[in-house]
Short mmCIF file of C-alpha atoms and ligand atoms in Angstrom, two decimals:
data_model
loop_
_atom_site.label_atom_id
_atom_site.label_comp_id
_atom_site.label_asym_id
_atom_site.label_seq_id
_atom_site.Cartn_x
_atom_site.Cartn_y
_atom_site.Cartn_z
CA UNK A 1 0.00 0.00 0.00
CA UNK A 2 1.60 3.71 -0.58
CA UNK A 3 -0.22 6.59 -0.09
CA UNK A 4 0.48 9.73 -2.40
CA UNK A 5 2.25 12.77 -0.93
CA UNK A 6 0.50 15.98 -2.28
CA UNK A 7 3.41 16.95 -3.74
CA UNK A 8 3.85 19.95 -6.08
CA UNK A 9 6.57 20.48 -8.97
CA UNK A 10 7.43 23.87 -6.61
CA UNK A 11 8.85 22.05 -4.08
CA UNK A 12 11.95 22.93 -2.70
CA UNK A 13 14.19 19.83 -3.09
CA UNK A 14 17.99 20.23 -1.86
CA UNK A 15 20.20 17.70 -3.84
CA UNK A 16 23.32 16.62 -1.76
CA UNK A 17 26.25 15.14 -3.59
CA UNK A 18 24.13 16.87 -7.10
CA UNK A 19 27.09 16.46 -9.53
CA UNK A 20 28.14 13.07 -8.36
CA UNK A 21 26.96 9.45 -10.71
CA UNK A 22 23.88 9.26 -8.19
CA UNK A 23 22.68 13.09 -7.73
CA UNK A 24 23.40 14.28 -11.40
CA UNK A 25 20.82 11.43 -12.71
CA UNK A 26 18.61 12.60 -9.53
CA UNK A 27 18.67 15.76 -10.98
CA UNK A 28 17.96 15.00 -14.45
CA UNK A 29 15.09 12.86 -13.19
CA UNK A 30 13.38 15.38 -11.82
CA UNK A 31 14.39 18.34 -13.69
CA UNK A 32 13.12 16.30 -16.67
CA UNK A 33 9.83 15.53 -14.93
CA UNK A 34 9.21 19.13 -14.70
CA UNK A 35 10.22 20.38 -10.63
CA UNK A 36 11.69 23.90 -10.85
CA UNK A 37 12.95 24.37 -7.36
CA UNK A 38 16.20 22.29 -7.54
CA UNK A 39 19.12 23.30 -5.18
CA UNK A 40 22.94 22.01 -5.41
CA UNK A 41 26.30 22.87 -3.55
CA UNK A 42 29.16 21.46 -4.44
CA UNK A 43 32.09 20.00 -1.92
CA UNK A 44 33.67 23.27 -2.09
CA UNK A 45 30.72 25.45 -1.88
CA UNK A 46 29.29 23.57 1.35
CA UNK A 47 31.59 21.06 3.00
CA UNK A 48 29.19 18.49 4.66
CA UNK A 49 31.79 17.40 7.36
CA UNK A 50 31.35 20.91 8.74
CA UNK A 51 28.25 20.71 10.85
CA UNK A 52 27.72 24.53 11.12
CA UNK A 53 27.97 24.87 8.10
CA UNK A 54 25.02 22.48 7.13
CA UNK A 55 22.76 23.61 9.90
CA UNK A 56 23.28 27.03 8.47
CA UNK A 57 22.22 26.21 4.81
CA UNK A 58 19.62 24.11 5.85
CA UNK A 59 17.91 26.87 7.87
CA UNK A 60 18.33 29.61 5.54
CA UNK A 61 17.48 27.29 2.20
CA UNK A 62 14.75 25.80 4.04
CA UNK A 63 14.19 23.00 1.68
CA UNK A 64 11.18 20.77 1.71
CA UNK A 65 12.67 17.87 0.80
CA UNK A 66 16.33 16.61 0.95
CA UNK A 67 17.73 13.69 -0.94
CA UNK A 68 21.47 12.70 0.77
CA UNK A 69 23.53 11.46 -2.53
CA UNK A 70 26.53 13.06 -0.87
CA UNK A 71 28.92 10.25 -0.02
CA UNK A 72 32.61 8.87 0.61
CA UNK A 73 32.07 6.62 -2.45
CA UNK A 74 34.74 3.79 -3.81
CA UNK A 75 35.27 0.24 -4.79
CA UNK A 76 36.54 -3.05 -2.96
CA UNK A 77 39.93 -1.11 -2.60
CA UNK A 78 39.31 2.01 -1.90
CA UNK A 79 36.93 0.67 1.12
CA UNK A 80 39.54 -1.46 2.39
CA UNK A 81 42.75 1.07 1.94
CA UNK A 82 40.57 4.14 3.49
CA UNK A 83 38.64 2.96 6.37
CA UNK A 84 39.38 5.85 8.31
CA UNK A 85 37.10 8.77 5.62
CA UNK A 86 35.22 5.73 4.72
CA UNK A 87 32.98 5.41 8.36
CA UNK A 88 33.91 9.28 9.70
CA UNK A 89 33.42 11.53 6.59
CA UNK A 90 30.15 9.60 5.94
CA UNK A 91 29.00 9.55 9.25
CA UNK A 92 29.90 13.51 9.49
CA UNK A 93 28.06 14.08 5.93
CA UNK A 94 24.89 11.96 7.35
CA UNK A 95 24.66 13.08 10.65
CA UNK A 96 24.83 16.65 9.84
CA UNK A 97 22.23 16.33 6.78
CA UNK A 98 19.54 13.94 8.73
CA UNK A 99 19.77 16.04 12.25
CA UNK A 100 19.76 19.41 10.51
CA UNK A 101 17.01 18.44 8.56
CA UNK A 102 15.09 17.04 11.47
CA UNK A 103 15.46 20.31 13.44
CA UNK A 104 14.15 22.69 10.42
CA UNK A 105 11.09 20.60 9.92
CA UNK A 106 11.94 19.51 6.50
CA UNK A 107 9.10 17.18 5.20
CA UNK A 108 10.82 14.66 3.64
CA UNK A 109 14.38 13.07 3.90
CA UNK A 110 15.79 10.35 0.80
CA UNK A 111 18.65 8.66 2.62
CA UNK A 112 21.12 6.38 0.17
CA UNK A 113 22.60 3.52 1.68
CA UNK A 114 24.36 0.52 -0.28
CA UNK A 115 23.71 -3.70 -0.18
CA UNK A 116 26.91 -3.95 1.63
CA UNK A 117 24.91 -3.01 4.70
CA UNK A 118 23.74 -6.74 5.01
CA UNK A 119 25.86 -9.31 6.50
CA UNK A 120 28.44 -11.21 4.13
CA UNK A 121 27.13 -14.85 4.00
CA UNK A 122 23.00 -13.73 4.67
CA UNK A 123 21.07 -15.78 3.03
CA UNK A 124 20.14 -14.72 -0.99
CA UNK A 125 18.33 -12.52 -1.91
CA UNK A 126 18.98 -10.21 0.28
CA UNK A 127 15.78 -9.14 1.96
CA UNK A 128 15.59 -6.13 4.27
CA UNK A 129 14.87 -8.12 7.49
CA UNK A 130 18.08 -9.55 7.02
CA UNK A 131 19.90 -6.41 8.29
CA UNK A 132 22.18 -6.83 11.23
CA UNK A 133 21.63 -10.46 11.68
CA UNK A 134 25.42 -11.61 11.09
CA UNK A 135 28.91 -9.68 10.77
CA UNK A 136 29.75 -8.04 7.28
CA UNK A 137 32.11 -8.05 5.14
CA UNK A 138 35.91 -6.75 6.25
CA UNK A 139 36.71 -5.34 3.33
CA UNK A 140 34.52 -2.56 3.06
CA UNK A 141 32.74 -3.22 6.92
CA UNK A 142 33.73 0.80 7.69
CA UNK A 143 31.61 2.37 5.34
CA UNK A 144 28.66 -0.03 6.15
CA UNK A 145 28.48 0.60 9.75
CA UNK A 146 28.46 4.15 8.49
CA UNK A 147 25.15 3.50 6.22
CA UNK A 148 23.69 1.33 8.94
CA UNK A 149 23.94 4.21 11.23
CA UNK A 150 21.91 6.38 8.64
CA UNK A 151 19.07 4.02 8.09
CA UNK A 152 18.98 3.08 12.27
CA UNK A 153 18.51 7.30 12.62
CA UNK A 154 16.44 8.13 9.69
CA UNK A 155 14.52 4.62 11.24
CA UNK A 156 14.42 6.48 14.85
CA UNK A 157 13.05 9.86 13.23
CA UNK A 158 10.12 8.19 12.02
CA UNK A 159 9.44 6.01 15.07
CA UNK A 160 9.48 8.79 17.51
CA UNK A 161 8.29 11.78 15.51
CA UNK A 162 6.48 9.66 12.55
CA UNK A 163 8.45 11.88 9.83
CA UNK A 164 8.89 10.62 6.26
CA UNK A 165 12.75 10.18 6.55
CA UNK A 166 13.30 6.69 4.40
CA UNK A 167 15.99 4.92 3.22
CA UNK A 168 17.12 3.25 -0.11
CA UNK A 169 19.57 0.60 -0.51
CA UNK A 170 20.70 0.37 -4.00
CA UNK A 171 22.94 -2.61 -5.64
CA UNK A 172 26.34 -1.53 -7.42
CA UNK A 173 25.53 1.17 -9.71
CA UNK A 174 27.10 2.62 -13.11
CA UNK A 175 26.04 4.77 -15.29
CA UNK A 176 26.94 8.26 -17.02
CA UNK A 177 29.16 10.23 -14.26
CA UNK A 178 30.90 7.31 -12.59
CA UNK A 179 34.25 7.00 -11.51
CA UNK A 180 36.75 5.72 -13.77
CA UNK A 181 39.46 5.94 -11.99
CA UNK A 182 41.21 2.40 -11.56
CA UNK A 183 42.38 2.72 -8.21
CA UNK A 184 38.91 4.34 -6.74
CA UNK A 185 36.01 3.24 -9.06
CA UNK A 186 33.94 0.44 -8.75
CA UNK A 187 34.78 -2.96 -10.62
CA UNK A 188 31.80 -1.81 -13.72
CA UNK A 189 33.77 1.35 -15.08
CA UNK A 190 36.93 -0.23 -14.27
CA UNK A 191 36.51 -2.75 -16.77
CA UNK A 192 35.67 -0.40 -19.40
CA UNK A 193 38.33 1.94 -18.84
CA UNK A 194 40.43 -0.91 -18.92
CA UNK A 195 39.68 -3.16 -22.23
CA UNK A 196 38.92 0.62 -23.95
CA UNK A 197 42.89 1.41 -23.24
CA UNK A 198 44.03 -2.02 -24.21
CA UNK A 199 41.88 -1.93 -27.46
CA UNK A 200 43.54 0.99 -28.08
CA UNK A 201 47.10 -0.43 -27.15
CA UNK A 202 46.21 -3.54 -29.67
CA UNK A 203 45.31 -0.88 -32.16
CA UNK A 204 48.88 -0.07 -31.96
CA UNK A 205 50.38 -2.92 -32.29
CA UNK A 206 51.07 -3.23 -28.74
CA UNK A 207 50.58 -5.79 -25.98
CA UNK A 208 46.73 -5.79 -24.58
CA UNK A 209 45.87 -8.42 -21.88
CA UNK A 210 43.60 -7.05 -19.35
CA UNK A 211 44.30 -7.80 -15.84
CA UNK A 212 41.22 -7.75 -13.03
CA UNK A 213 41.24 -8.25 -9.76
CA UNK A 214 40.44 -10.96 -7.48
CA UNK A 215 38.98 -14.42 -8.56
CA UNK A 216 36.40 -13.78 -11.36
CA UNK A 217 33.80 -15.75 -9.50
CA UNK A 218 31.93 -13.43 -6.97
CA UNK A 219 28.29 -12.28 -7.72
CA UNK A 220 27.17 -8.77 -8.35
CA UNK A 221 23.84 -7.67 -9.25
CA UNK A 222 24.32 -3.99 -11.37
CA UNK A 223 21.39 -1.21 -11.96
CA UNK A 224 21.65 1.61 -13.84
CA UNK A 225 21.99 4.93 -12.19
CA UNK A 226 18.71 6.14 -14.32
CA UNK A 227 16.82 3.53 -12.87
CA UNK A 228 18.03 4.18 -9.61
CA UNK A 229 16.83 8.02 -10.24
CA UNK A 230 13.76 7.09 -11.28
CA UNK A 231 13.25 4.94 -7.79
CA UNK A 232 14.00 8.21 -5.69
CA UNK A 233 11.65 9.94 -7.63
CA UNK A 234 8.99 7.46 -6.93
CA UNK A 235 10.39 8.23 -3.12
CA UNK A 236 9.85 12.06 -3.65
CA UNK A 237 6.20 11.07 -4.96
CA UNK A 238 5.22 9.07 -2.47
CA UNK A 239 4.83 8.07 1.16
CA UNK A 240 6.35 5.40 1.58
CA UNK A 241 5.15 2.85 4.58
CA UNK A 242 8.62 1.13 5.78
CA UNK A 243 11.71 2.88 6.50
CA UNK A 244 14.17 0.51 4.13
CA UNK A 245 13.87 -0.27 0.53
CA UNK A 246 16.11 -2.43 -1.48
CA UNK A 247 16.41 -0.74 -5.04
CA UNK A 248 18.00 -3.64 -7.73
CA UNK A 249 16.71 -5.54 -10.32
CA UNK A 250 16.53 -9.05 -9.31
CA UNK A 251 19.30 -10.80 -11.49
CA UNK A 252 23.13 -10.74 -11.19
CA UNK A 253 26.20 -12.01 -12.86
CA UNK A 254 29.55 -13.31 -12.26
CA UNK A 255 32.21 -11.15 -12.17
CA UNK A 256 33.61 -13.07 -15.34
CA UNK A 257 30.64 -12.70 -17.23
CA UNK A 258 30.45 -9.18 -16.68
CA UNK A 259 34.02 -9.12 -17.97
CA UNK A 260 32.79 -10.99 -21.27
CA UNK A 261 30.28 -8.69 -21.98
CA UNK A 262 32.37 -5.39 -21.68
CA UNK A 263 35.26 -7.14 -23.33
CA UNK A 264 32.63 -7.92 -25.99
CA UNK A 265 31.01 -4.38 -26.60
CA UNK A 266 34.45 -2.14 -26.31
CA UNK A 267 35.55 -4.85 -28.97
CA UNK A 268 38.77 -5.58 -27.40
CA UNK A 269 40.57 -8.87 -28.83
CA UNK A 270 43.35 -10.27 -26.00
CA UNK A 271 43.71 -12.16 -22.56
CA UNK A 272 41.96 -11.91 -19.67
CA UNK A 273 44.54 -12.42 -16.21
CA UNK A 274 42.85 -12.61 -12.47
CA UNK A 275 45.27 -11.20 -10.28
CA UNK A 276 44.36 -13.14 -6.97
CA UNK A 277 46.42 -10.89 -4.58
CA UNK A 278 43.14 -8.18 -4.71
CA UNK A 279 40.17 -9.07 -2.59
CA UNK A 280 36.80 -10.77 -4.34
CA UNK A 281 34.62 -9.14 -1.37
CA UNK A 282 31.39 -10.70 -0.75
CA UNK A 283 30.84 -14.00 -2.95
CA UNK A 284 27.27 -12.91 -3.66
CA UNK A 285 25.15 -9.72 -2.91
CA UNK A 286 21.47 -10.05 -4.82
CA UNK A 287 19.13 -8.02 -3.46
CA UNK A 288 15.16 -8.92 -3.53
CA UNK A 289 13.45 -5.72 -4.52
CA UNK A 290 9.91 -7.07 -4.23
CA UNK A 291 8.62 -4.41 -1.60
CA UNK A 292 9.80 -1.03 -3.51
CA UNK A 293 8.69 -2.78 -6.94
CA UNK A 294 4.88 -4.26 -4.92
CA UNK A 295 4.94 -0.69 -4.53
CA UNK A 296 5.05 0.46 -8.57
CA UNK A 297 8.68 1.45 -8.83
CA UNK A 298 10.71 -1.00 -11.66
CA UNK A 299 13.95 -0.53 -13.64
CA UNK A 300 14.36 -0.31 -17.59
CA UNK A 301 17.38 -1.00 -18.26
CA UNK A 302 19.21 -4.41 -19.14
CA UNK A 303 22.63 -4.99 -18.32
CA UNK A 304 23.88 -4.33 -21.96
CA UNK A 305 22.03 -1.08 -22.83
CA UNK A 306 23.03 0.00 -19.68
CA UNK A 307 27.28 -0.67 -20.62
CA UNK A 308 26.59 0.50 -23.74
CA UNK A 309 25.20 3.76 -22.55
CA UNK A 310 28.15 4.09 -19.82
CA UNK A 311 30.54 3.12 -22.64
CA UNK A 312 29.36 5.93 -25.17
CA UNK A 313 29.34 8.42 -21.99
CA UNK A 314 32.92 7.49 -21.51
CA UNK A 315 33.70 7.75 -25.60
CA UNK A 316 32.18 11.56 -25.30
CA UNK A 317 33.97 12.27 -21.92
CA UNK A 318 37.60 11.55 -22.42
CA UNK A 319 39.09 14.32 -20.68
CA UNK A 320 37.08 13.83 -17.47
CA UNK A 321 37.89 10.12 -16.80
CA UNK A 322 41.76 10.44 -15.73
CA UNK A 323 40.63 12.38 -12.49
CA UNK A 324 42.05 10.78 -9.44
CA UNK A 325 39.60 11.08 -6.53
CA UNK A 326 42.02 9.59 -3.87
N1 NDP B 1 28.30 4.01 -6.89
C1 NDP B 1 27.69 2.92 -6.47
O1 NDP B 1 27.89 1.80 -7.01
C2 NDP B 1 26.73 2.98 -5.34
C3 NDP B 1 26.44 4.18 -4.68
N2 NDP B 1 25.53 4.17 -3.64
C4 NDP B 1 25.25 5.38 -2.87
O2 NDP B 1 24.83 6.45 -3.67
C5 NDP B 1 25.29 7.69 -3.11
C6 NDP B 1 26.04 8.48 -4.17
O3 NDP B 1 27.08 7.72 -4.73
P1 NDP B 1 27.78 8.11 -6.10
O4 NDP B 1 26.96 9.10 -6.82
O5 NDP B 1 28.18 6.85 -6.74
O6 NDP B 1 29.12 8.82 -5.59
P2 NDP B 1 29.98 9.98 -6.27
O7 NDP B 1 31.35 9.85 -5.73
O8 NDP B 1 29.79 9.97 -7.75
O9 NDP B 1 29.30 11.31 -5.72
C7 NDP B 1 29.36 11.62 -4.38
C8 NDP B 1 29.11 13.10 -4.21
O10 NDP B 1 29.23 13.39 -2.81
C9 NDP B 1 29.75 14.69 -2.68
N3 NDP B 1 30.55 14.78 -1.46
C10 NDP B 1 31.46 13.89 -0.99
N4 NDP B 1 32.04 14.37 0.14
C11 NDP B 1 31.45 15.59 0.37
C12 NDP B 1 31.63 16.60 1.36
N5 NDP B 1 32.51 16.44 2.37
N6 NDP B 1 30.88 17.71 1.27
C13 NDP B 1 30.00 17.88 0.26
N7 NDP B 1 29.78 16.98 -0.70
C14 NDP B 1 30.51 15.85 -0.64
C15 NDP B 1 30.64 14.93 -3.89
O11 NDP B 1 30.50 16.29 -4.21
P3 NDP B 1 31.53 17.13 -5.18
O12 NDP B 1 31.41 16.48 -6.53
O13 NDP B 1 30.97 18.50 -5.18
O14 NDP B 1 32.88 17.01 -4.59
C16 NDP B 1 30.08 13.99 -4.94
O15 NDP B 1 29.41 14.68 -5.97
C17 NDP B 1 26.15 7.31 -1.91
O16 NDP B 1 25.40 7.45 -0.74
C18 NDP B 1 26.47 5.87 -2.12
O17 NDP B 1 26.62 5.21 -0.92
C19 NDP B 1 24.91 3.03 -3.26
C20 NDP B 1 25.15 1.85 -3.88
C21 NDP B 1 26.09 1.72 -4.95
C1 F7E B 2 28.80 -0.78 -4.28
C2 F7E B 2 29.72 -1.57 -3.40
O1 F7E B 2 31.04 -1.49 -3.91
C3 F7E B 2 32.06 -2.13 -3.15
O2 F7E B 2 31.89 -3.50 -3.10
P1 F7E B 2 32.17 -4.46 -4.30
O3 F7E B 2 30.89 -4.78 -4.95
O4 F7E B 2 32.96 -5.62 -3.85
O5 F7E B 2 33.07 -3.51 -5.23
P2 F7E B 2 33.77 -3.46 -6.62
O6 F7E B 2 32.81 -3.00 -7.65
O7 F7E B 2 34.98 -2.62 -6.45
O8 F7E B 2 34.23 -4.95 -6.94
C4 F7E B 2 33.34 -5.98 -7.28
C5 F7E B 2 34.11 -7.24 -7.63
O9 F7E B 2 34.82 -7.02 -8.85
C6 F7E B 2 36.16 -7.43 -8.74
N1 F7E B 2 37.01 -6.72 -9.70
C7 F7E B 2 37.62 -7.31 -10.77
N2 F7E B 2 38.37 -6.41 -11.43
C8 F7E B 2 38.18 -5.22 -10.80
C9 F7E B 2 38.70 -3.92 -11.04
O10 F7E B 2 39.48 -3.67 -11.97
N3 F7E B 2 38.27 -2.93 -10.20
C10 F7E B 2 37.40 -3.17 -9.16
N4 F7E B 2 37.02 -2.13 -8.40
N5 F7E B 2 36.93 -4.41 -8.90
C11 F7E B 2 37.31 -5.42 -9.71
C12 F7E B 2 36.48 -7.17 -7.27
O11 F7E B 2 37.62 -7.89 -6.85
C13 F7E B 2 35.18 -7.65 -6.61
O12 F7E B 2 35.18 -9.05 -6.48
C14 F7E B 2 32.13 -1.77 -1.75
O13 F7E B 2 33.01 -0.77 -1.61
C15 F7E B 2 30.79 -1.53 -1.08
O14 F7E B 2 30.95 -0.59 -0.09
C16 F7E B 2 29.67 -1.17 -1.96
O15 F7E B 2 28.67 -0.67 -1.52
#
């Protein structure tokens, strides 16, 4: 059961972490559905660690709804090298944006969590009962303790003061905007970063076998960041009746596979080496999105229209790709 929000295209809806993968299609969601009240700072504009800051913003913008896609993000390494910024900086951005919020009345708060909040070996798919029943994984354990903490406080708003703070768990995402940066990014835009350059390398006569990390063999289920958008629209729409909502789309691949299938599109020809001294993570992470898609919400894309949109985003960004974000 949901029951519609009168909500109006004039909201006020502030946009945290607006020009990252997630907020930019957030943005473009709803721009394209027609709200006009849209409001973005960038890191350097509003630093969300700095919790005067944030209170101060939030009481003068006074926004009527706030969407947190403002995030320490990475991949497997990045989680395990940084644990440190991984659980402080994202506690700091959270806490500041939920208990701000809270205190200027805002109506409605979108909080973005991840499926590594569920333990490692929980039983598949993931359902959202099966939070904090079992230990989770090591390697990126910092910044889900971090994301449980959001969902347990956006969870005690709305048990004490019955506001509509909710949270959304997506899968791995990719999608125009990600991070292709090979130390940082996520395994997805790794892999097309990587067979593009060694295409290019074979191109030139040169040696082109791809090297990945890990085993091949763990699970991940991938949605498109559009589809993804389109879900926290359906949030902004709506009230919805449970705090936690698992946003994926109900089938995943191996790790090799995925490889296949980028190798296949970017049209590169060589060898494929595992290098086993980088982690595989969790062995299998699919989530079961029945209660947000019971609900109405349900993604579009499939897994190769969605590389082959990320892959002719990267073609037409070429300069932007090299930037390191750690
Ligand atoms: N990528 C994925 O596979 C997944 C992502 N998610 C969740 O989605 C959300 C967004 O992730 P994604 O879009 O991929 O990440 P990005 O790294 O693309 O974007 C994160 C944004 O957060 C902003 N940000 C980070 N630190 C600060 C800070 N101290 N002050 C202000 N702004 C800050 C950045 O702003 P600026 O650009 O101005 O520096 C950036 O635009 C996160 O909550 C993440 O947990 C969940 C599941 C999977
Ligand atoms: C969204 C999610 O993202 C992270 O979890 P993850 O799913 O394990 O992350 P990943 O995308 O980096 O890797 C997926 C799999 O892919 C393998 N892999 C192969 N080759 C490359 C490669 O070249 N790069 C990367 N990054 N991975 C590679 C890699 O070894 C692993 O087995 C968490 O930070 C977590 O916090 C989180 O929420």
């Amino acid at each position: 059961m949901t029951v519609s929000l009168s909500h109006h295209l004039t909201d006020k809806i502030y946009i945290a972490g607006h020009r990252g993968m997630v907020g930019s299609a957030v943005w473009r969601a709803l721009e394209g559905k027609g709200y006009t009240n849209l409001i973005g700072r960038t890191s350097k504009e509003l630093d969300l660690r700095n919790q005067q800051a944030v209170t101060d913003f939030i009481n003068t913008e006074k926004p009527d709804i706030v969407i947190d896609a403002a995030a320490r993000v990475g991949g497997i390494l990045a989680n395990n090298e940084h644990p440190y910024p991984f659980l402080m900086e994202n506690l700091q951005i959270q806490n500041n944006l939920i208990d701000a919020s809270h205190k200027a009345e805002v109506q409605k708060f979108i909080f973005l969590g991840s499926s590594c909040i569920y333990p490692k070996f929980a039983p598949q798919p993931l359902k959202e009962d099966y939070l904090l029943t079992d230990s989770l994984e090591p390697t990126n354990q910092w910044y889900a303790i971090a994301k449980i903490a959001g969902v347990k406080v956006c969870e005690a708003i709305r048990k004490q003061y019955g506001k509509d703070f909710v949270s959304l768990m997506p899968t791995n995402l990719y999608g125009p905007n990600d991070n292709f940066d090979l130390k940082s990014s996520h395994v997805l835009p790794a892999m097309i970063r990587k067979f593009h350059e060694a295409k290019l390398a074979t191109d030139n006569g040169q040696q082109s076998t791809v090297t990945l990390w890990g085993s091949g063999t763990p699970m991940r289920e991938f949605l498109h960041v559009d589809d993804l958008a389109q879900a926290v629209m359906f949030a902004v729409e709506h009230v919805l009746p449970e705090y936690l909502y698992n946003v994926g789309t109900g089938t995943d691949v191996t790790i090799k596979t995925l490889a296949e299938t980028i190798q296949n599109i970017v049209g590169h020809k060589g060898a494929i080496a595992w290098d086993s001294s980088k982690p595989d993570g969790t062995p299998r992470k699919l989530m079961d999105s029945s209660k947000l898609r019971s609900l109405g919400w349900e993604p579009n894309f499939d897994l190769e229209m969605g590389i082959k949109d990320t892959y002719n985003w990267f073609l037409a960004h070429q300069d932007d790709y090299k930037t390191v974000k750690f």
